[in-house]
Amino acid sequence: MRELEEKVYAGERLDRSDGEALYATDDLAWLGRLAHHVRTEKNGDRVMFNVNRHLNLTNVCSASCAYCSFQRKPGEKDAYTMRVEEAVRKAKEMEDEQLTELHIVNGLHPTLPWKYYPRVLRELKAALPNVSLKCFTATEVQWFEKISGLSADEILDELIDAGLDSLTGGGAEIFDWEVRQHIVDHACHWEDWSRIHRLAHQKGLKTPSTMLYGHIEEPRHRVDHVLRLRELQDETGGFAVFIPLRYQHDFVDSADGKIRNRIQAQTTMASPAESLKTFAVSRLMLDNFDHVKCFWVMHGLSLAQLSLNFGADDLDGSVVEYKITHDADSYGTPHTMHRDDLLNLIWDAGFTPVERNTRYQVVREYDAPTSMAERRREPQQVWA
């Protein structure tokens, strides 16, 4: 622990064995202190967020990934696919909240034509010209290659011409094949995921990266995952943020009552302590990443606040509707957090809120209101 601490405070790069040793420690406070040091060196006491809306255009999917509660097959009771006009209408519902980003991921629809996707982007950009479009996972882009006959290079060019500002970070799960072969049912693995993000970075896009943790993987697989991302970041510098995503159980709240999560019986989900450890180790290993995000929908609001002392400096945004998680969980995260909710969440955790755009450029920095000192004299609500 002393050697690790010396390396961190000296700003030395940690290696694979260091990452595994960090996961092995049971001193969570010590680990949080190291991660908070690095987080503060990079970002001070600032916590970023944005005003965004998540849209899932379709939940119909050709894949049947073992952990996924979102996917439906054609003809299933609650399968859906949005028309372009419906997607535009849903997006415009947020117009009065000064929406800055639309986040769009989907199932791998077996019959939707490729041209549907750039058309959706063009219509959304025409309706909301000042809103950034963060759309599609690398897995979806590889699927577009399959259904269109085009290369990812050509697909990205067409999507960018239609208004794409960033890919999303999904489809990463865990890169190591030892785990991946048991949880993923599509053809996009590390080689293609990294190829597509590398292409996006070459075209000037800044993209997020993710890791799905807390299922059947071991800490060494998480370390391997972030080291692959760190190496790619050394090469391209194109990742804006890293986002650990907490694996969710399926609590059978779908309309048809089916449990679609095939690994549920052998998993327990990550505990809050394990989640904080994952944030901290990720922050310490990813020395070339400016930001680490806690996606509050997957972690709950109290844990999201705590994560800000364990390396995280971003809380995502207003979200509005995130069916991928809410089709699985039952522990009560809200569907929507408005700007004021996010400001209060950050202030109550003792940090300075900073509204950002998709490229992590500052939109506005918020000073604490004069009422904060008075407010903190009384116990505040603990978020569920």
Short mmCIF file of C-alpha atoms in Angstrom, two decimals:
data_model
loop_
_atom_site.label_atom_id
_atom_site.label_comp_id
_atom_site.label_asym_id
_atom_site.label_seq_id
_atom_site.Cartn_x
_atom_site.Cartn_y
_atom_site.Cartn_z
CA MET A 1 0.00 0.00 0.00
CA ARG A 2 2.87 2.38 0.81
CA GLU A 3 4.50 1.72 -2.57
CA LEU A 4 1.21 2.26 -4.39
CA GLU A 5 0.57 5.48 -2.52
CA GLU A 6 4.04 6.76 -3.37
CA LYS A 7 3.48 6.02 -7.07
CA VAL A 8 0.13 7.80 -7.08
CA TYR A 9 1.41 10.93 -5.33
CA ALA A 10 4.47 10.99 -7.61
CA GLY A 11 2.19 10.86 -10.66
CA GLU A 12 3.70 7.59 -11.90
CA ARG A 13 1.69 5.34 -14.24
CA LEU A 14 0.25 2.26 -12.55
CA ASP A 15 0.64 -1.15 -14.17
CA ARG A 16 -1.49 -4.28 -14.28
CA SER A 17 -0.20 -5.69 -11.00
CA ASP A 18 -0.85 -2.32 -9.32
CA GLY A 19 -4.46 -2.36 -10.51
CA GLU A 20 -5.00 -5.88 -9.19
CA ALA A 21 -3.42 -4.91 -5.87
CA LEU A 22 -5.72 -1.90 -5.58
CA TYR A 23 -8.77 -4.14 -6.06
CA ALA A 24 -7.40 -6.54 -3.42
CA THR A 25 -7.27 -3.92 -0.66
CA ASP A 26 -10.04 -3.85 1.93
CA ASP A 27 -9.21 -0.27 3.00
CA LEU A 28 -11.90 1.59 1.09
CA ALA A 29 -11.19 4.92 2.78
CA TRP A 30 -7.51 4.76 1.78
CA LEU A 31 -8.43 3.87 -1.79
CA GLY A 32 -10.94 6.72 -1.96
CA ARG A 33 -8.34 9.17 -0.66
CA LEU A 34 -5.92 8.23 -3.46
CA ALA A 35 -8.59 8.46 -6.14
CA HIS A 36 -9.90 11.75 -4.78
CA HIS A 37 -6.37 13.16 -4.88
CA VAL A 38 -6.09 12.33 -8.60
CA ARG A 39 -9.61 13.55 -9.31
CA THR A 40 -8.91 16.84 -7.52
CA GLU A 41 -5.59 17.31 -9.32
CA LYS A 42 -7.42 17.00 -12.64
CA ASN A 43 -10.75 18.70 -11.91
CA GLY A 44 -10.67 20.49 -8.57
CA ASP A 45 -14.04 20.43 -6.78
CA ARG A 46 -16.01 20.69 -10.03
CA VAL A 47 -18.70 18.16 -10.96
CA MET A 48 -19.95 18.19 -14.52
CA PHE A 49 -23.43 17.41 -15.80
CA ASN A 50 -25.52 18.15 -18.85
CA VAL A 51 -29.16 18.51 -19.79
CA ASN A 52 -29.80 15.54 -22.00
CA ARG A 53 -32.46 13.12 -23.12
CA HIS A 54 -32.02 9.42 -23.78
CA LEU A 55 -33.96 7.94 -26.68
CA ASN A 56 -34.10 4.27 -27.60
CA LEU A 57 -35.58 4.15 -31.08
CA THR A 58 -36.24 0.40 -30.95
CA ASN A 59 -35.89 -2.46 -28.49
CA VAL A 60 -36.16 -5.10 -31.23
CA CYS A 61 -32.81 -6.87 -31.38
CA SER A 62 -31.26 -9.73 -33.31
CA ALA A 63 -28.91 -10.46 -30.41
CA SER A 64 -29.79 -12.13 -27.11
CA CYS A 65 -27.03 -11.01 -24.77
CA ALA A 66 -27.13 -12.99 -21.53
CA TYR A 67 -27.45 -9.97 -19.21
CA CYS A 68 -29.89 -7.84 -21.26
CA SER A 69 -33.45 -7.13 -20.10
CA PHE A 70 -34.08 -4.52 -22.79
CA GLN A 71 -34.08 -6.57 -26.00
CA ARG A 72 -37.25 -7.95 -27.57
CA LYS A 73 -37.82 -10.16 -30.58
CA PRO A 74 -40.13 -9.17 -33.46
CA GLY A 75 -43.75 -9.75 -32.52
CA GLU A 76 -43.21 -9.81 -28.74
CA LYS A 77 -45.86 -8.04 -26.68
CA ASP A 78 -43.85 -4.94 -25.74
CA ALA A 79 -41.52 -4.76 -28.74
CA TYR A 80 -41.54 -1.31 -30.35
CA THR A 81 -39.89 0.74 -33.08
CA MET A 82 -40.32 4.51 -33.26
CA ARG A 83 -41.22 6.27 -36.44
CA VAL A 84 -38.95 9.19 -37.24
CA GLU A 85 -41.73 11.64 -36.41
CA GLU A 86 -42.23 10.06 -32.98
CA ALA A 87 -38.53 10.37 -32.17
CA VAL A 88 -38.59 14.06 -33.11
CA ARG A 89 -41.70 14.67 -31.01
CA LYS A 90 -40.16 13.02 -27.94
CA ALA A 91 -36.95 14.99 -28.36
CA LYS A 92 -38.78 18.30 -28.65
CA GLU A 93 -40.60 17.65 -25.34
CA MET A 94 -37.37 18.79 -23.65
CA GLU A 95 -36.91 21.93 -25.72
CA ASP A 96 -37.97 24.30 -22.92
CA GLU A 97 -35.31 22.88 -20.56
CA GLN A 98 -32.49 24.08 -22.83
CA LEU A 99 -31.65 20.55 -23.93
CA THR A 100 -28.06 20.24 -25.15
CA GLU A 101 -27.72 16.53 -25.99
CA LEU A 102 -29.70 13.59 -27.34
CA HIS A 103 -28.30 10.18 -26.42
CA ILE A 104 -29.56 7.41 -28.73
CA VAL A 105 -28.86 3.67 -28.53
CA ASN A 106 -30.99 0.84 -29.89
CA GLY A 107 -31.41 -2.84 -30.45
CA LEU A 108 -29.93 -4.43 -33.57
CA HIS A 109 -33.18 -4.43 -35.53
CA PRO A 110 -33.26 -7.29 -38.06
CA THR A 111 -35.33 -5.53 -40.76
CA LEU A 112 -34.98 -1.75 -40.36
CA PRO A 113 -33.04 -0.44 -43.39
CA TRP A 114 -29.73 1.35 -42.91
CA LYS A 115 -31.11 4.58 -44.35
CA TYR A 116 -33.54 4.87 -41.43
CA TYR A 117 -30.70 5.87 -39.11
CA PRO A 118 -29.17 8.84 -40.97
CA ARG A 119 -32.72 9.99 -41.75
CA VAL A 120 -33.55 10.07 -38.03
CA LEU A 121 -30.43 12.14 -37.36
CA ARG A 122 -31.20 14.62 -40.15
CA GLU A 123 -34.75 15.14 -38.89
CA LEU A 124 -33.61 15.53 -35.29
CA LYS A 125 -30.90 18.01 -36.24
CA ALA A 126 -33.38 20.01 -38.33
CA ALA A 127 -35.84 20.13 -35.43
CA LEU A 128 -33.22 20.86 -32.75
CA PRO A 129 -30.21 22.45 -34.50
CA ASN A 130 -28.44 23.41 -31.27
CA VAL A 131 -28.64 19.95 -29.70
CA SER A 132 -25.68 17.57 -29.97
CA LEU A 133 -26.46 14.08 -31.24
CA LYS A 134 -24.60 11.36 -29.31
CA CYS A 135 -25.82 8.25 -31.06
CA PHE A 136 -25.11 4.56 -31.63
CA THR A 137 -22.69 2.13 -30.05
CA ALA A 138 -19.77 0.61 -31.91
CA THR A 139 -21.86 -2.57 -31.92
CA GLU A 140 -24.58 -0.75 -33.84
CA VAL A 141 -22.06 0.69 -36.31
CA GLN A 142 -20.77 -2.82 -36.99
CA TRP A 143 -24.40 -3.92 -37.46
CA PHE A 144 -24.84 -1.07 -39.97
CA GLU A 145 -21.84 -2.46 -41.84
CA LYS A 146 -23.60 -5.81 -42.07
CA ILE A 147 -26.99 -4.51 -43.24
CA SER A 148 -25.66 -1.83 -45.61
CA GLY A 149 -22.59 -3.40 -47.18
CA LEU A 150 -20.72 -0.18 -46.40
CA SER A 151 -17.53 0.14 -44.36
CA ALA A 152 -17.51 1.78 -40.93
CA ASP A 153 -15.51 4.59 -42.51
CA GLU A 154 -18.30 5.28 -45.00
CA ILE A 155 -21.02 4.83 -42.37
CA LEU A 156 -19.42 7.31 -39.98
CA ASP A 157 -19.01 9.84 -42.80
CA GLU A 158 -22.69 9.60 -43.66
CA LEU A 159 -23.79 9.79 -40.02
CA ILE A 160 -21.55 12.80 -39.40
CA ASP A 161 -22.98 14.48 -42.50
CA ALA A 162 -26.46 13.80 -41.07
CA GLY A 163 -25.56 15.48 -37.77
CA LEU A 164 -23.74 12.94 -35.59
CA ASP A 165 -21.57 14.64 -32.95
CA SER A 166 -20.39 11.59 -30.99
CA LEU A 167 -20.77 7.85 -30.75
CA THR A 168 -21.92 6.42 -27.42
CA GLY A 169 -19.64 4.23 -25.33
CA GLY A 170 -21.83 1.14 -25.14
CA GLY A 171 -21.15 -2.33 -26.47
CA ALA A 172 -17.92 -2.53 -24.46
CA GLU A 173 -19.21 -4.71 -21.58
CA ILE A 174 -15.97 -6.55 -20.62
CA PHE A 175 -13.43 -6.92 -23.41
CA ASP A 176 -11.64 -10.05 -22.19
CA TRP A 177 -12.86 -13.04 -24.20
CA GLU A 178 -12.79 -15.31 -21.13
CA VAL A 179 -15.83 -13.38 -19.86
CA ARG A 180 -17.20 -11.88 -23.04
CA GLN A 181 -18.05 -15.20 -24.69
CA HIS A 182 -20.50 -15.94 -21.86
CA ILE A 183 -22.37 -12.62 -21.80
CA VAL A 184 -22.42 -11.20 -25.35
CA ASP A 185 -24.42 -12.45 -28.33
CA HIS A 186 -23.22 -10.20 -31.13
CA ALA A 187 -20.14 -10.03 -33.34
CA CYS A 188 -18.62 -6.79 -32.03
CA HIS A 189 -15.69 -7.54 -29.76
CA TRP A 190 -12.57 -5.61 -28.74
CA GLU A 191 -11.02 -5.65 -32.20
CA ASP A 192 -14.08 -4.08 -33.85
CA TRP A 193 -15.05 -1.87 -30.92
CA SER A 194 -11.58 -0.32 -30.86
CA ARG A 195 -11.43 -0.11 -34.67
CA ILE A 196 -14.67 1.86 -34.83
CA HIS A 197 -13.78 4.25 -32.00
CA ARG A 198 -10.34 4.76 -33.52
CA LEU A 199 -12.02 5.72 -36.80
CA ALA A 200 -14.37 8.10 -34.98
CA HIS A 201 -11.41 9.76 -33.25
CA GLN A 202 -9.60 10.13 -36.58
CA LYS A 203 -12.65 11.99 -37.87
CA GLY A 204 -12.50 14.46 -34.99
CA LEU A 205 -15.21 12.96 -32.77
CA LYS A 206 -14.77 12.75 -29.02
CA THR A 207 -16.38 9.57 -27.70
CA PRO A 208 -17.14 8.07 -24.28
CA SER A 209 -15.97 4.64 -23.16
CA THR A 210 -17.69 2.25 -20.76
CA MET A 211 -17.29 -0.95 -18.75
CA LEU A 212 -20.13 -3.16 -17.51
CA TYR A 213 -19.05 -4.50 -14.11
CA GLY A 214 -20.43 -6.57 -11.26
CA HIS A 215 -21.60 -9.73 -13.08
CA ILE A 216 -19.38 -12.79 -13.74
CA GLU A 217 -16.10 -10.92 -14.28
CA GLU A 218 -13.25 -10.77 -11.77
CA PRO A 219 -11.22 -7.70 -10.79
CA ARG A 220 -8.39 -8.76 -13.14
CA HIS A 221 -10.82 -8.52 -16.07
CA ARG A 222 -11.71 -4.95 -15.06
CA VAL A 223 -8.03 -4.05 -14.90
CA ASP A 224 -7.44 -5.57 -18.33
CA HIS A 225 -10.44 -3.63 -19.68
CA VAL A 226 -9.22 -0.22 -18.53
CA LEU A 227 -5.65 -0.93 -19.66
CA ARG A 228 -6.90 -1.59 -23.21
CA LEU A 229 -8.76 1.73 -23.11
CA ARG A 230 -5.70 3.50 -21.72
CA GLU A 231 -3.54 2.15 -24.54
CA LEU A 232 -6.05 3.28 -27.17
CA GLN A 233 -6.27 6.69 -25.50
CA ASP A 234 -2.47 6.96 -25.67
CA GLU A 235 -2.81 6.39 -29.41
CA THR A 236 -5.76 8.64 -30.29
CA GLY A 237 -6.56 10.97 -27.36
CA GLY A 238 -10.16 10.73 -28.48
CA PHE A 239 -11.97 9.50 -25.37
CA ALA A 240 -13.73 12.24 -23.42
CA VAL A 241 -14.78 10.18 -20.41
CA PHE A 242 -14.81 6.70 -18.85
CA ILE A 243 -18.09 5.37 -17.44
CA PRO A 244 -18.31 2.30 -15.20
CA LEU A 245 -21.81 0.87 -15.66
CA ARG A 246 -23.28 -1.26 -12.88
CA TYR A 247 -24.79 -4.51 -14.12
CA GLN A 248 -28.48 -4.83 -13.22
CA HIS A 249 -30.64 -7.78 -12.29
CA ASP A 250 -33.96 -8.26 -14.07
CA PHE A 251 -36.72 -7.85 -11.51
CA VAL A 252 -39.53 -8.94 -13.85
CA ASP A 253 -41.30 -5.62 -14.27
CA SER A 254 -41.62 -5.94 -18.06
CA ALA A 255 -45.08 -6.11 -19.57
CA ASP A 256 -44.85 -9.83 -20.35
CA GLY A 257 -43.36 -10.86 -16.99
CA LYS A 258 -40.39 -12.68 -18.50
CA ILE A 259 -36.92 -12.79 -16.95
CA ARG A 260 -34.53 -12.24 -19.84
CA ASN A 261 -31.33 -12.06 -17.80
CA ARG A 262 -29.84 -15.54 -18.18
CA ILE A 263 -26.97 -15.00 -15.73
CA GLN A 264 -29.12 -13.68 -12.91
CA ALA A 265 -29.03 -16.94 -10.92
CA GLN A 266 -25.22 -16.86 -10.74
CA THR A 267 -24.79 -13.14 -10.00
CA THR A 268 -25.48 -10.84 -7.08
CA MET A 269 -24.78 -7.34 -8.54
CA ALA A 270 -22.00 -5.13 -7.19
CA SER A 271 -22.37 -3.85 -3.64
CA PRO A 272 -22.04 -0.11 -2.99
CA ALA A 273 -18.52 -0.70 -1.63
CA GLU A 274 -17.54 -2.65 -4.75
CA SER A 275 -18.93 0.12 -6.93
CA LEU A 276 -16.91 2.77 -5.09
CA LYS A 277 -13.81 0.58 -5.39
CA THR A 278 -14.40 0.27 -9.15
CA PHE A 279 -14.66 4.05 -9.54
CA ALA A 280 -11.52 4.59 -7.50
CA VAL A 281 -9.35 2.01 -9.27
CA SER A 282 -10.57 3.18 -12.68
CA ARG A 283 -9.66 6.78 -11.82
CA LEU A 284 -6.20 5.73 -10.64
CA MET A 285 -5.44 3.54 -13.66
CA LEU A 286 -6.77 5.88 -16.36
CA ASP A 287 -4.20 8.62 -15.99
CA ASN A 288 -4.79 9.85 -19.57
CA PHE A 289 -8.57 10.30 -19.13
CA ASP A 290 -9.76 13.72 -18.00
CA HIS A 291 -13.13 12.55 -16.68
CA VAL A 292 -14.81 9.61 -14.95
CA LYS A 293 -18.60 9.58 -14.91
CA CYS A 294 -21.06 8.05 -12.47
CA PHE A 295 -24.25 7.32 -14.42
CA TRP A 296 -26.65 7.93 -11.53
CA VAL A 297 -29.45 5.87 -13.08
CA MET A 298 -27.46 2.66 -12.63
CA HIS A 299 -26.06 3.44 -9.19
CA GLY A 300 -28.73 5.33 -7.25
CA LEU A 301 -28.42 8.92 -6.09
CA SER A 302 -26.70 8.38 -2.73
CA LEU A 303 -23.99 6.22 -4.30
CA ALA A 304 -23.64 8.77 -7.10
CA GLN A 305 -22.93 11.47 -4.50
CA LEU A 306 -20.41 9.23 -2.71
CA SER A 307 -18.66 8.40 -6.00
CA LEU A 308 -17.62 12.06 -6.25
CA ASN A 309 -15.19 11.33 -3.40
CA PHE A 310 -13.93 8.16 -5.12
CA GLY A 311 -12.73 9.55 -8.44
CA ALA A 312 -15.89 10.49 -10.34
CA ASP A 313 -16.33 14.10 -11.50
CA ASP A 314 -19.38 13.78 -13.78
CA LEU A 315 -22.99 12.72 -13.08
CA ASP A 316 -24.34 12.49 -16.65
CA GLY A 317 -27.54 14.52 -16.95
CA SER A 318 -31.28 14.79 -16.81
CA VAL A 319 -31.76 11.53 -18.79
CA VAL A 320 -35.63 11.67 -18.81
CA GLU A 321 -36.08 8.02 -19.79
CA TYR A 322 -33.53 5.22 -19.83
CA LYS A 323 -35.36 2.06 -20.71
CA ILE A 324 -32.25 -0.13 -20.80
CA THR A 325 -31.91 0.15 -17.02
CA HIS A 326 -35.50 0.79 -16.02
CA ASP A 327 -36.63 -2.34 -17.86
CA ALA A 328 -34.48 -4.24 -15.35
CA ASP A 329 -34.13 -2.48 -12.01
CA SER A 330 -36.55 -2.06 -9.13
CA TYR A 331 -34.53 -0.05 -6.64
CA GLY A 332 -36.10 3.26 -7.39
CA THR A 333 -33.89 5.62 -9.38
CA PRO A 334 -36.09 8.29 -10.92
CA HIS A 335 -36.61 8.51 -14.66
CA THR A 336 -35.77 12.20 -14.77
CA MET A 337 -33.54 14.67 -12.93
CA HIS A 338 -34.09 18.28 -13.89
CA ARG A 339 -31.30 20.88 -13.85
CA ASP A 340 -32.23 22.08 -10.35
CA ASP A 341 -32.27 18.49 -9.05
CA LEU A 342 -28.75 17.93 -10.35
CA LEU A 343 -27.52 21.24 -8.94
CA ASN A 344 -28.84 20.38 -5.49
CA LEU A 345 -27.43 16.84 -5.68
CA ILE A 346 -23.96 18.24 -6.41
CA TRP A 347 -24.15 21.11 -3.91
CA ASP A 348 -25.32 18.78 -1.15
CA ALA A 349 -22.31 16.54 -1.83
CA GLY A 350 -20.04 19.56 -1.29
CA PHE A 351 -18.99 20.23 -4.90
CA THR A 352 -19.33 22.95 -7.53
CA PRO A 353 -21.74 22.13 -10.39
CA VAL A 354 -20.55 22.79 -13.95
CA GLU A 355 -22.93 22.38 -16.86
CA ARG A 356 -21.14 21.03 -19.93
CA ASN A 357 -21.84 20.06 -23.51
CA THR A 358 -21.15 16.75 -25.26
CA ARG A 359 -17.49 17.63 -25.90
CA TYR A 360 -16.98 18.58 -22.23
CA GLN A 361 -16.81 22.28 -22.96
CA VAL A 362 -18.20 24.42 -20.11
CA VAL A 363 -21.68 25.87 -20.67
CA ARG A 364 -22.04 27.44 -17.23
CA GLU A 365 -20.48 27.20 -13.78
CA TYR A 366 -22.85 27.56 -10.82
CA ASP A 367 -21.92 29.27 -7.56
CA ALA A 368 -23.52 27.92 -4.41
CA PRO A 369 -26.68 29.88 -3.56
CA THR A 370 -26.59 32.14 -0.54
CA SER A 371 -29.16 29.85 1.08
CA MET A 372 -26.72 26.91 1.15
CA ALA A 373 -25.13 27.80 4.50
CA GLU A 374 -28.57 28.11 6.11
CA ARG A 375 -29.74 24.94 4.44
CA ARG A 376 -26.84 22.91 5.79
CA ARG A 377 -27.73 23.80 9.36
CA GLU A 378 -30.55 21.26 9.09
CA PRO A 379 -30.27 17.58 8.08
CA GLN A 380 -31.03 17.14 4.39
CA GLN A 381 -32.85 14.38 2.56
CA VAL A 382 -30.84 11.23 1.92
CA TRP A 383 -31.47 10.26 -1.68
CA ALA A 384 -32.79 6.78 -2.24
#
